[in-house]
Short mmCIF file of C-alpha atoms in Angstrom, two decimals:
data_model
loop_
_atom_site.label_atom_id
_atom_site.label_comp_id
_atom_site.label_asym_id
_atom_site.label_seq_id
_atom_site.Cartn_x
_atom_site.Cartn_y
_atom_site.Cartn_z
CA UNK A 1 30.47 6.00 -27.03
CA UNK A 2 27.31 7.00 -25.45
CA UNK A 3 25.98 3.56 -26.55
CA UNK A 4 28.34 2.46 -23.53
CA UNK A 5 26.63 5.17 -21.06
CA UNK A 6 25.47 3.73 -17.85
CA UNK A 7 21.46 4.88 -17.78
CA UNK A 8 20.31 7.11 -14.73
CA UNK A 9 18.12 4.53 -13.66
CA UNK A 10 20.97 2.12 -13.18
CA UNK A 11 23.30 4.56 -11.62
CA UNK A 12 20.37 5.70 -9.29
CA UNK A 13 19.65 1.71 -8.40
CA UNK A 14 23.19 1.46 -7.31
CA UNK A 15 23.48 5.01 -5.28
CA UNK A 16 20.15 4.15 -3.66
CA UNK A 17 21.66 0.73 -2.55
CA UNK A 18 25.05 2.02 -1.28
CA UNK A 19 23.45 4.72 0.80
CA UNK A 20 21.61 2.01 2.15
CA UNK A 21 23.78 0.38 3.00
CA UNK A 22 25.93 3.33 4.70
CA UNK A 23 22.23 4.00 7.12
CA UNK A 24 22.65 0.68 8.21
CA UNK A 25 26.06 0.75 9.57
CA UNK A 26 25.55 4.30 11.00
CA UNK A 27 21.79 3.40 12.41
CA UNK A 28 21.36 -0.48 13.03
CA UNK A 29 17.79 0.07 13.89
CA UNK A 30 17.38 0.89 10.32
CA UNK A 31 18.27 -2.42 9.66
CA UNK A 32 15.55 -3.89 11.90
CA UNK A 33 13.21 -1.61 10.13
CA UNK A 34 14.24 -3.12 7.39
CA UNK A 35 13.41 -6.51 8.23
CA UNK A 36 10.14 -5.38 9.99
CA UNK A 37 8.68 -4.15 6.72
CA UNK A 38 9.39 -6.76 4.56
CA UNK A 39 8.10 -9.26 6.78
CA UNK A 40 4.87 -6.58 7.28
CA UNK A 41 4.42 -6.41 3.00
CA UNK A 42 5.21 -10.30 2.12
CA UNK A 43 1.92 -10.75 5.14
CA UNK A 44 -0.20 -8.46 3.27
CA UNK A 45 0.59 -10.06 0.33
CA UNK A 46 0.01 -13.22 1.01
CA UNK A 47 -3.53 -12.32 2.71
CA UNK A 48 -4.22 -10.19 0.01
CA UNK A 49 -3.51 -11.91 -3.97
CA UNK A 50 -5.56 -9.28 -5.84
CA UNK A 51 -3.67 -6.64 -4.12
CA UNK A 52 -0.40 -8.64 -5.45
CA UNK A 53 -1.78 -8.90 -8.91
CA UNK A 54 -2.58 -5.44 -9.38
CA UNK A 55 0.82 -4.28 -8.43
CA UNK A 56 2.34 -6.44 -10.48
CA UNK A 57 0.26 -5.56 -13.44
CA UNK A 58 1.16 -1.98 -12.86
CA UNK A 59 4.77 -3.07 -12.71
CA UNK A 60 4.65 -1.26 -9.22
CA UNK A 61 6.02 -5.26 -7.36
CA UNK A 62 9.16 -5.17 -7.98
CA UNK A 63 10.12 -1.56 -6.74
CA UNK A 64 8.45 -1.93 -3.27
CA UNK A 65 11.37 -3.72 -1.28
CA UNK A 66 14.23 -1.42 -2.70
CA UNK A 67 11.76 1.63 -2.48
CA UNK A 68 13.50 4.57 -0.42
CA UNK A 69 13.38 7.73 0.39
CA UNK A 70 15.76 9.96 2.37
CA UNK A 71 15.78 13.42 3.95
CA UNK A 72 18.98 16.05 3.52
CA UNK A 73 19.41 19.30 4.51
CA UNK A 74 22.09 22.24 3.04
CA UNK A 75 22.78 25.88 4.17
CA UNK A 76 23.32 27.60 1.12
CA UNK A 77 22.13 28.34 -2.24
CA UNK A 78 25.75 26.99 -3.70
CA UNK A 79 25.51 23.77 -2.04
CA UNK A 80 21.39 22.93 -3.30
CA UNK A 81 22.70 24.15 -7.18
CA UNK A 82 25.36 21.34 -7.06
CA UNK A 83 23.20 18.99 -5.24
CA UNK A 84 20.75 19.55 -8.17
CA UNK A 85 23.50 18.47 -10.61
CA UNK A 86 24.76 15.48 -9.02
CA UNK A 87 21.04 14.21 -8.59
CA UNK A 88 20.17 15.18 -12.72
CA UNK A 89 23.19 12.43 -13.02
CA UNK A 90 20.94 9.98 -11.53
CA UNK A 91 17.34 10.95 -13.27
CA UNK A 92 16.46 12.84 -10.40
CA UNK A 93 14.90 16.28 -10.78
CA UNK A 94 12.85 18.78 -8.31
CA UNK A 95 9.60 18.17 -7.57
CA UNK A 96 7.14 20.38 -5.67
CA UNK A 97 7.78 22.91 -3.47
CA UNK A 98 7.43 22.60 0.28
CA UNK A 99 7.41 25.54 3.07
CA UNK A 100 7.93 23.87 6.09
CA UNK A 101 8.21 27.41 7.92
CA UNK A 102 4.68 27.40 8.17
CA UNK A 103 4.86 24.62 10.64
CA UNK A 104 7.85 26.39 12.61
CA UNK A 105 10.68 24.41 10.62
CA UNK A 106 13.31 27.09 9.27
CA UNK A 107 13.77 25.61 6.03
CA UNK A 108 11.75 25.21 2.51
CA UNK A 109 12.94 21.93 0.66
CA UNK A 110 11.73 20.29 -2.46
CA UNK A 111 11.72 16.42 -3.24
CA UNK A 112 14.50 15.09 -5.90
CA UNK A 113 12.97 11.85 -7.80
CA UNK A 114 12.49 10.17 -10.89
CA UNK A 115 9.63 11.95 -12.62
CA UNK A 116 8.58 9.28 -15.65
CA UNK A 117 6.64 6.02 -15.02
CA UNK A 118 9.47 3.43 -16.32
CA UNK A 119 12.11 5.37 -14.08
CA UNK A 120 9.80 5.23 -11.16
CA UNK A 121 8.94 1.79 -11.48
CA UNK A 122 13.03 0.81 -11.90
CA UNK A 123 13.82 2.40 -8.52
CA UNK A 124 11.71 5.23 -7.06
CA UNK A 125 14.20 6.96 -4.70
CA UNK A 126 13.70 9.75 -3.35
CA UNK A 127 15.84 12.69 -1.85
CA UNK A 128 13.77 15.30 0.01
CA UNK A 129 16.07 18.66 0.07
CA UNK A 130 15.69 21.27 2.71
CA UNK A 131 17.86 24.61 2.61
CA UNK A 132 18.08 26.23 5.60
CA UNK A 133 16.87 29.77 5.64
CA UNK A 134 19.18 32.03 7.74
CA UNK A 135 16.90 34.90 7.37
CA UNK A 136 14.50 33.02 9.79
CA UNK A 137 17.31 33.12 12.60
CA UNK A 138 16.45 36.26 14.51
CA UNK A 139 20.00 37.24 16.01
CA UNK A 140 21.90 39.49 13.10
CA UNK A 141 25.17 38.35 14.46
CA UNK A 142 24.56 34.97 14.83
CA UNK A 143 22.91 34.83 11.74
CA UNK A 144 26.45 36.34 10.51
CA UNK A 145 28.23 33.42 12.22
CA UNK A 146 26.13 31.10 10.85
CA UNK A 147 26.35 32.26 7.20
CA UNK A 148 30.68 32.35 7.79
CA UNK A 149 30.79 28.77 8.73
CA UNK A 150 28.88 27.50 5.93
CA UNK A 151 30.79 29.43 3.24
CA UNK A 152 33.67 28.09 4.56
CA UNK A 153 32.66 24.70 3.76
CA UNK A 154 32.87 22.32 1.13
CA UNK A 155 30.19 19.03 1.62
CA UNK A 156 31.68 18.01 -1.89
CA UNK A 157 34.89 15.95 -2.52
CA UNK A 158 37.02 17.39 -5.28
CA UNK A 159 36.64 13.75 -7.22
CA UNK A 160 32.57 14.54 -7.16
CA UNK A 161 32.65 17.92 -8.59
CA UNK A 162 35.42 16.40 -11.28
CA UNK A 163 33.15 13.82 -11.94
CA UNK A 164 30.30 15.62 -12.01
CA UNK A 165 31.90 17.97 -14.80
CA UNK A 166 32.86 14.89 -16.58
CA UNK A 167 29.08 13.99 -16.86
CA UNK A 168 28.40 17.31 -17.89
CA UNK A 169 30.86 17.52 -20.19
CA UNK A 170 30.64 14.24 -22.10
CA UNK A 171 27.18 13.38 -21.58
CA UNK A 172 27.40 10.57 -19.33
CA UNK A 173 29.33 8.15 -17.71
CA UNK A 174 31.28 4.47 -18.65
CA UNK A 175 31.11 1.46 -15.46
CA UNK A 176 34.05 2.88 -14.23
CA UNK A 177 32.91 6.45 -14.09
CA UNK A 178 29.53 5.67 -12.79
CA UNK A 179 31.02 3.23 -9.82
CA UNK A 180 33.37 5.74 -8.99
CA UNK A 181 31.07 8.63 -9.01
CA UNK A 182 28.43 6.71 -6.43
CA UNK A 183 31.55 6.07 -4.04
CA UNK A 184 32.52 9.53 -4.46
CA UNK A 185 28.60 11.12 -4.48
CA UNK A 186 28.67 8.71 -0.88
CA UNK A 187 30.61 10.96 0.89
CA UNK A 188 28.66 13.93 0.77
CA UNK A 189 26.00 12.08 2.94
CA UNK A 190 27.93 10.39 5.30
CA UNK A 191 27.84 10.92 8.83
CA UNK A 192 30.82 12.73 11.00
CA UNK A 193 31.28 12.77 14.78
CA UNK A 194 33.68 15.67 14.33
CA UNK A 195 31.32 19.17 14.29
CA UNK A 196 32.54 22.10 13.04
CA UNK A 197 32.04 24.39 15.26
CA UNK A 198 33.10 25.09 18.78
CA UNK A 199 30.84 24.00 21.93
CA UNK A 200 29.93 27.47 22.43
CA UNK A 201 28.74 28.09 18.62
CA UNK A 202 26.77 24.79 18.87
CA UNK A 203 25.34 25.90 21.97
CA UNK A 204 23.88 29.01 20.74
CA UNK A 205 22.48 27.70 17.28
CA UNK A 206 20.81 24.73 19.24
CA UNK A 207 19.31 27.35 21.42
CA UNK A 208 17.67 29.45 18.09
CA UNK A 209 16.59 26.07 16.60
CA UNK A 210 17.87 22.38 16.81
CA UNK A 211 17.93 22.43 12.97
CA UNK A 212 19.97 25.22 12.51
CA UNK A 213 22.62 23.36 14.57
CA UNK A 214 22.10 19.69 12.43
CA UNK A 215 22.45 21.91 9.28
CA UNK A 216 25.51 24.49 10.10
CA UNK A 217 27.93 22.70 12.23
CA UNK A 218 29.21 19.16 10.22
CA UNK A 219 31.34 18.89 7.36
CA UNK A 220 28.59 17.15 5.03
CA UNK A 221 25.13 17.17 4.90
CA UNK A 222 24.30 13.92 6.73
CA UNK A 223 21.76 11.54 5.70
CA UNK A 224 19.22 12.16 8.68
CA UNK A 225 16.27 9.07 7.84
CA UNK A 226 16.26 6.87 5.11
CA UNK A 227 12.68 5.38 4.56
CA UNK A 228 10.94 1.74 3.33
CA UNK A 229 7.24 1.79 2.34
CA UNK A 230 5.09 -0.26 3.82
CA UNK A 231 2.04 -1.71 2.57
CA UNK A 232 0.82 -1.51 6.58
CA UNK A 233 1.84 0.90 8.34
CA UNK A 234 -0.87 0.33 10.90
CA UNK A 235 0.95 -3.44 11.67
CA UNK A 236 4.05 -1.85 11.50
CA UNK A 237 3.90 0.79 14.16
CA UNK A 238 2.27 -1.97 16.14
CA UNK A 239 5.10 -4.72 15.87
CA UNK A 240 7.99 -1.60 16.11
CA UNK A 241 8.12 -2.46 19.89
CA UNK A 242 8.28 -5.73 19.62
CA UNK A 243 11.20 -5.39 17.47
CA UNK A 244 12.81 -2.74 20.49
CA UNK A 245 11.91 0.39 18.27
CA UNK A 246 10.25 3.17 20.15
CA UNK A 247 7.46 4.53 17.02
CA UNK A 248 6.55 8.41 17.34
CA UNK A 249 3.23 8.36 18.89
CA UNK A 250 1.19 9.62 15.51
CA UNK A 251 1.09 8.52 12.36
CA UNK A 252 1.26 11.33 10.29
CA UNK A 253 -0.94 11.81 7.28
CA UNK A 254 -4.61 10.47 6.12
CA UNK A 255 -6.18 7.51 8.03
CA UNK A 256 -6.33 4.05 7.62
CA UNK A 257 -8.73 3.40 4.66
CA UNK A 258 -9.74 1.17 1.90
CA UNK A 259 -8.30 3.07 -0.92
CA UNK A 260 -5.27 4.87 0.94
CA UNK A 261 -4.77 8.47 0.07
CA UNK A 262 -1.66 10.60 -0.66
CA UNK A 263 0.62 9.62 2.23
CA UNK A 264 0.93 8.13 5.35
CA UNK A 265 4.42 8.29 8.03
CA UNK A 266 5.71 7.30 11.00
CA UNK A 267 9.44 6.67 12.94
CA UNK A 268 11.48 5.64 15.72
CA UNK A 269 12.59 8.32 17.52
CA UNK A 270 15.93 10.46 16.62
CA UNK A 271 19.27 8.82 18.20
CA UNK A 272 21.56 10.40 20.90
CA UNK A 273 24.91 10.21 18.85
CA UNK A 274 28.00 11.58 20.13
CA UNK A 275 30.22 14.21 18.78
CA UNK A 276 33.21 16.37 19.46
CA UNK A 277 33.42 20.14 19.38
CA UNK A 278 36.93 21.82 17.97
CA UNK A 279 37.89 23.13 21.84
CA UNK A 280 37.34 19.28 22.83
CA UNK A 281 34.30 18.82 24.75
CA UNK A 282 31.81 16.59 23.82
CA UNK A 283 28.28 17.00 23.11
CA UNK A 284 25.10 14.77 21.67
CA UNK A 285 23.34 15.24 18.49
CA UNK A 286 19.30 14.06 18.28
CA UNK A 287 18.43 14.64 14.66
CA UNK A 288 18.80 11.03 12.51
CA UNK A 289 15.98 8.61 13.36
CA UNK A 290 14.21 5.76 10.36
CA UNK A 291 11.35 6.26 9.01
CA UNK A 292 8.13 4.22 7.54
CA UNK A 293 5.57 5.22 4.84
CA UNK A 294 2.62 3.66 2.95
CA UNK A 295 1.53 5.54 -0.09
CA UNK A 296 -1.60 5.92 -1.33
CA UNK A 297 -3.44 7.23 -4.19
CA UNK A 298 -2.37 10.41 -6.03
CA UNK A 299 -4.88 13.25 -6.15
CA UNK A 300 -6.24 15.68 -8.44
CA UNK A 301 -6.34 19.63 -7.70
CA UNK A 302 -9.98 18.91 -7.14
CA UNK A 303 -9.18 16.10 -4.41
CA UNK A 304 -6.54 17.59 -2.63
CA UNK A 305 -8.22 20.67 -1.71
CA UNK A 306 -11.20 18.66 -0.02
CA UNK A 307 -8.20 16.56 1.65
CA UNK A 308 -6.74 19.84 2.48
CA UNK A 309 -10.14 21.05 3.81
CA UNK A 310 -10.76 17.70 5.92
CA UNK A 311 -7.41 18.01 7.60
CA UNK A 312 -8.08 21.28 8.76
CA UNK A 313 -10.55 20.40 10.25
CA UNK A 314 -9.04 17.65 12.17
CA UNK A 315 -7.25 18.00 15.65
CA UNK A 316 -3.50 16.32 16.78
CA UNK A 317 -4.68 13.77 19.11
CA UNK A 318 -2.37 12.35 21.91
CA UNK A 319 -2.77 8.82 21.12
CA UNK A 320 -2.41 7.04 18.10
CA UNK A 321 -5.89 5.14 18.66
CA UNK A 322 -8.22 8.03 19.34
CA UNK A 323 -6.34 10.22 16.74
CA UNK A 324 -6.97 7.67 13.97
CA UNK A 325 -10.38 7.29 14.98
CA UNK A 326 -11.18 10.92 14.97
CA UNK A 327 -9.58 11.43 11.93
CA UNK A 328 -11.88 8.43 10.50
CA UNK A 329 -14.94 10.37 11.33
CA UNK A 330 -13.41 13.85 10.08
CA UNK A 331 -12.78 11.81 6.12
CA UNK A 332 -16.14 9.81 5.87
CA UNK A 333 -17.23 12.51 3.26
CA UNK A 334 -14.14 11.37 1.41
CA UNK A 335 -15.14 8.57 -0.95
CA UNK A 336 -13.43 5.51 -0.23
CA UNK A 337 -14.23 3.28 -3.66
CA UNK A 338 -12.31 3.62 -6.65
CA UNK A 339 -15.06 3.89 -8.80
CA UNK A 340 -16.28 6.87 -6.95
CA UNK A 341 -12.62 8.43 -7.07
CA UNK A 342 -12.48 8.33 -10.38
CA UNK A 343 -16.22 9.31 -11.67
CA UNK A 344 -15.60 12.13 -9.18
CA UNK A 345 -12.19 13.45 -10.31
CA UNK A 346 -10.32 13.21 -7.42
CA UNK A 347 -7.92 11.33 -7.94
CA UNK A 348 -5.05 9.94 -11.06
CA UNK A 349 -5.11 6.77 -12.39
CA UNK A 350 -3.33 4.71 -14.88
CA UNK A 351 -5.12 3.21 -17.91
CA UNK A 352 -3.91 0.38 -19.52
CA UNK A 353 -5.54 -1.92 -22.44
CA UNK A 354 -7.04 -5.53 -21.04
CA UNK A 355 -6.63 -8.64 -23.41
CA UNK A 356 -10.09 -8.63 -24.82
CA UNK A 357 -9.17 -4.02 -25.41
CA UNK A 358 -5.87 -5.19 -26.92
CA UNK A 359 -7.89 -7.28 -29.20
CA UNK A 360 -10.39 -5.06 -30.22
CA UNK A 361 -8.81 -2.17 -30.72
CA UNK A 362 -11.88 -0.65 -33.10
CA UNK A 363 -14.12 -0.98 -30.37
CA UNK A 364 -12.37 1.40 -27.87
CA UNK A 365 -12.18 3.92 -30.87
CA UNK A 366 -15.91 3.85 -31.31
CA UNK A 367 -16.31 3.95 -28.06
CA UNK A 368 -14.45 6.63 -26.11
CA UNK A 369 -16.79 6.69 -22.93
CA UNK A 370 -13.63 5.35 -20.27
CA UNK A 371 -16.41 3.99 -17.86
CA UNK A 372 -18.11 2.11 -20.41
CA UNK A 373 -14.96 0.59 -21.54
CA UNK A 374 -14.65 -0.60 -18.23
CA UNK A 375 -17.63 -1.94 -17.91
CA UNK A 376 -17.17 -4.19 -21.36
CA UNK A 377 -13.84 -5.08 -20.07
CA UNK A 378 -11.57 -3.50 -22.39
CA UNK A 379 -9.61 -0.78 -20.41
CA UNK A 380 -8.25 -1.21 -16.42
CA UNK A 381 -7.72 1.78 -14.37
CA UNK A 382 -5.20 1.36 -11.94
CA UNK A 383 -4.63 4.20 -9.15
CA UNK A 384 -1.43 5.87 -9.94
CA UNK A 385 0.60 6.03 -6.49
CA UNK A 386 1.27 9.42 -4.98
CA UNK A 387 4.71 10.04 -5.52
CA UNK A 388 5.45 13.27 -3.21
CA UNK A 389 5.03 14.47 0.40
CA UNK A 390 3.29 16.06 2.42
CA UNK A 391 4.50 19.36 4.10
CA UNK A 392 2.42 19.28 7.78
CA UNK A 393 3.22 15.42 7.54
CA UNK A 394 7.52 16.03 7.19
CA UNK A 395 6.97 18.84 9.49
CA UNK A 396 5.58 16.50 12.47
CA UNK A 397 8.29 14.22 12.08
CA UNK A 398 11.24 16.77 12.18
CA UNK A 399 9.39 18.17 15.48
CA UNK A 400 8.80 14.96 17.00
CA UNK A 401 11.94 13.94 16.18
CA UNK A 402 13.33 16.94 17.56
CA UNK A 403 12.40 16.27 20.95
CA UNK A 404 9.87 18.00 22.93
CA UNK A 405 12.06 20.82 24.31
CA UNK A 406 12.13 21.57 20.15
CA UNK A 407 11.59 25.27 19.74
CA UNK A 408 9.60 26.62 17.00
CA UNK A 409 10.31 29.46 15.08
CA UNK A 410 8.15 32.22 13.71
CA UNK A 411 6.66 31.56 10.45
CA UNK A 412 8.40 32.97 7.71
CA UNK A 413 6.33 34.13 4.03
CA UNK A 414 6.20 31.14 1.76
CA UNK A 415 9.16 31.91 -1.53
CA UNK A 416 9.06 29.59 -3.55
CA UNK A 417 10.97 32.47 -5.91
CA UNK A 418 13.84 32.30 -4.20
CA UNK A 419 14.15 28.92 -3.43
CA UNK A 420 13.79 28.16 -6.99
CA UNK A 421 16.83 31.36 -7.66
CA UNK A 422 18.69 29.09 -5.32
CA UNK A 423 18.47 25.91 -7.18
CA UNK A 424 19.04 27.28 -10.12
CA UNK A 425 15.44 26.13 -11.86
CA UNK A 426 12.02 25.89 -11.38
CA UNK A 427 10.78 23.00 -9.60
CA UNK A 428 8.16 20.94 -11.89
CA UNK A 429 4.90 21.53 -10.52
CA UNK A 430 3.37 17.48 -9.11
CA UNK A 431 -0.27 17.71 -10.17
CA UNK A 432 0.83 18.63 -14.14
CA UNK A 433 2.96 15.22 -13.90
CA UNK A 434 0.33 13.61 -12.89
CA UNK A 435 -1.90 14.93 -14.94
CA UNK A 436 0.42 14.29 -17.78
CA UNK A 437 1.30 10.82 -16.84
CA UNK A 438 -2.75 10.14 -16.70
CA UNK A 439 -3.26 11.88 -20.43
CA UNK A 440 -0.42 9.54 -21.88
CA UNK A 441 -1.78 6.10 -20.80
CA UNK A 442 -5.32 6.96 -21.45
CA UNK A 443 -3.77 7.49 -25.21
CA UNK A 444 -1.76 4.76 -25.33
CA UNK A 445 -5.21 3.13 -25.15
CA UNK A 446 -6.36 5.16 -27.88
CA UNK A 447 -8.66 7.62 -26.07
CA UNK A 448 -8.26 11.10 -27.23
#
């Protein structure tokens, strides 16, 4: 029977796709988005053909136009354990650990995704998970009310937990299963007018944070940005008017740069949706906007503390323009060259066997010196493409998206503990898969 299984990877594919598809009917900009990008990446293709061939030696081509990632948030520990279940049913596991109360944001999240290179390369979505932490609202009885109206209720259809226990139980699922289960996984991310809450209620929670509202009062835990990459963001945030999509005015993250680095993010700003209280009025909600990213190069311990360091030192501008260029001058002591990010250790690459290594396989073994391999043409390095996020970067988009009346809260103490008591495991730690992923191709070439 389990011959018959349909893999993660294929029920992931198909999930990805149908939520989609769902963002698109709820937020047609997305759609233009959409289109945007994938006229922005065939451009830089075309203009660049060694930038083309190296992705598609990686086998990194074919995932960029269906590559995704979305943004959830949940209220309690109950619903982030189930969540963590339904995602394992699609080769999705935590990753990382992100404390987004530093930046004023009253949750700590983690990022759901496939975690080896032949999953990633099949479909690389994405979920990042936020749970709201109550203890950060500073009104006992609110945070009371709060706490009441979440236990109360259930952003899972009885079909999905069935199902989900049918996974569990049998150890995976047949077509029929696996269709049904995406149709019925759907629902928990769908997006409902109807609050749950009373004016009043919403009222009050929008006045502690705008969050706390988005997360308490609906029935599900909406999907509130889906994301393309781009292989430009730069062009893209520059066309998004053209295409009548307002961008953010910053694009969050590293700057523009020869070998990109870690991450880089921008949207169009958060919709006014309408929605209707239980004593009948009407209200708006701000909170679900699209989202672009272009991802760079993965980095070591050793290179994300300098980028760490460098970003510190780098001030929010108020224009795109002079905030790129200011950042430019802040990372000049980053190297920019491949060659330099690797000799330095700063950042992960993949290793993979050239024609001429493949064929003289006693030669690398003699060898063992991964530059001078290079040099004679028998290994490649590839950089291996940062997978994660970025906490100040998610952090500037909630705000911005937020509006600028947003309120922040007082930083709460990082605990990653209890976030991971919530969840139900310990999130895997990024750097170690990279590192791991690094250790296993440089074998597969046969350096030890």
């Amino acid at each position: 029977m389990a011959d018959s299984w349909v893999t993660a990877d294929s029920i992931r594919a198909g999930f990805a796709s149908a939520m989609s598809a769902m963002y698109q009917q709820e937020v047609p900009q997305y759609g233009t988005l959409l289109e945007l990008v994938a006229r922005v990446n065939e451009e830089v293709l075309e203009q660049n053909p060694m930038l083309r061939k190296q992705l598609s030696d990686a086998g990194e081509l074919s995932r960029l136009s269906v590559e995704r990632h979305g943004a959830i948030r949940v209220g309690t520990a109950a619903e982030l354990s189930m969540l963590r279940q339904l995602f394992a049913i699609m080769g999705m596991y935590p990753v990382g650990y992100y404390d987004l109360s530093q930046a004023g944001v009253p949750v700590h999240s983690t990022a759901f995704r496939p975690k080896d290179e032949t999953a990633l390369n099949n479909n690389p979505f994405r979920l990042f998970t936020s749970l709201l932490r109550l203890e950060l609202i500073d009104d006992p009885s609110l945070r009371q009310q709060a706490a009441e109206i979440l236990a109360a209720r259930d952003i899972f259809t009885p079909r999905c937990r069935e199902l989900i226990a049918i996974h569990q139980q049998q150890g995976g699922f047949n077509a029929a299963e696996a269709e049904e289960f995406i149709t019925e996984a759907l629902e928990t991310f769908r997006w409902h007018q109807q609050t749950t809450v009373d004016s009043a209620t919403w009222q009050a929670l929008q006045q502690q944070h705008r969050l706390i509202a988005d997360v308490v009062c609906f029935p599900g835990c909406h999907i509130n940005h889906l994301t393309p990459r781009t292989l430009d963001i730069d062009r893209v945030q520059e066309l998004m008017p053209q295409a009548g999509i307002i961008p953010k005015d910053i694009i969050e993250g590293p700057p523009r740069r020869s070998v990109p680095l870690l991450l880089r993010q921008t949207s169009f700003k958060a919709l006014d949706e309408p929605v209707r209280f239980l004593d009948r009025q009407q209200g708006t909600h701000t909170a679900r906007f699209g989202e672009i990213e272009q991802r760079g190069i993965a980095l070591t311990a050793k290179g994300r503390a300098l980028y760490d360091r460098l970003l510190q030192a780098s001030s929010q501008g108020t224009d795109n323009a002079g905030h790129q260029q200011q950042l430019a001058e802040v990372f000049r002591p980053f190297p920019d060259d491949e060659m330099s990010l690797r000799q330095q250790q700063l950042a992960w690459f993949n290793w993979t066997l050239t024609e001429k290594g493949k064929a003289n396989p006693q030669l690398i073994a003699e060898q063992q010196d991964v530059e001078k391999l290079i040099e004679q043409g028998l290994i490649r390095a590839t950089p291996m493409i940062y997978e994660d996020f970025l906490p100040v970067s998610a952090a500037g988009i909630f705000q911005s998206n937020l509006g600028s009346e947003a309120k922040k809260m007082s930083q709460g103490n990082a605990s990653q503990q209890a976030f991971e008591q919530a969840l139900g495991v310990q999130v895997e730690d990024e750097i170690a898969l990279y590192a791991r992923r690094q250790t296993a191709s440089l074998q597969r070439c046969g350096i030890e």
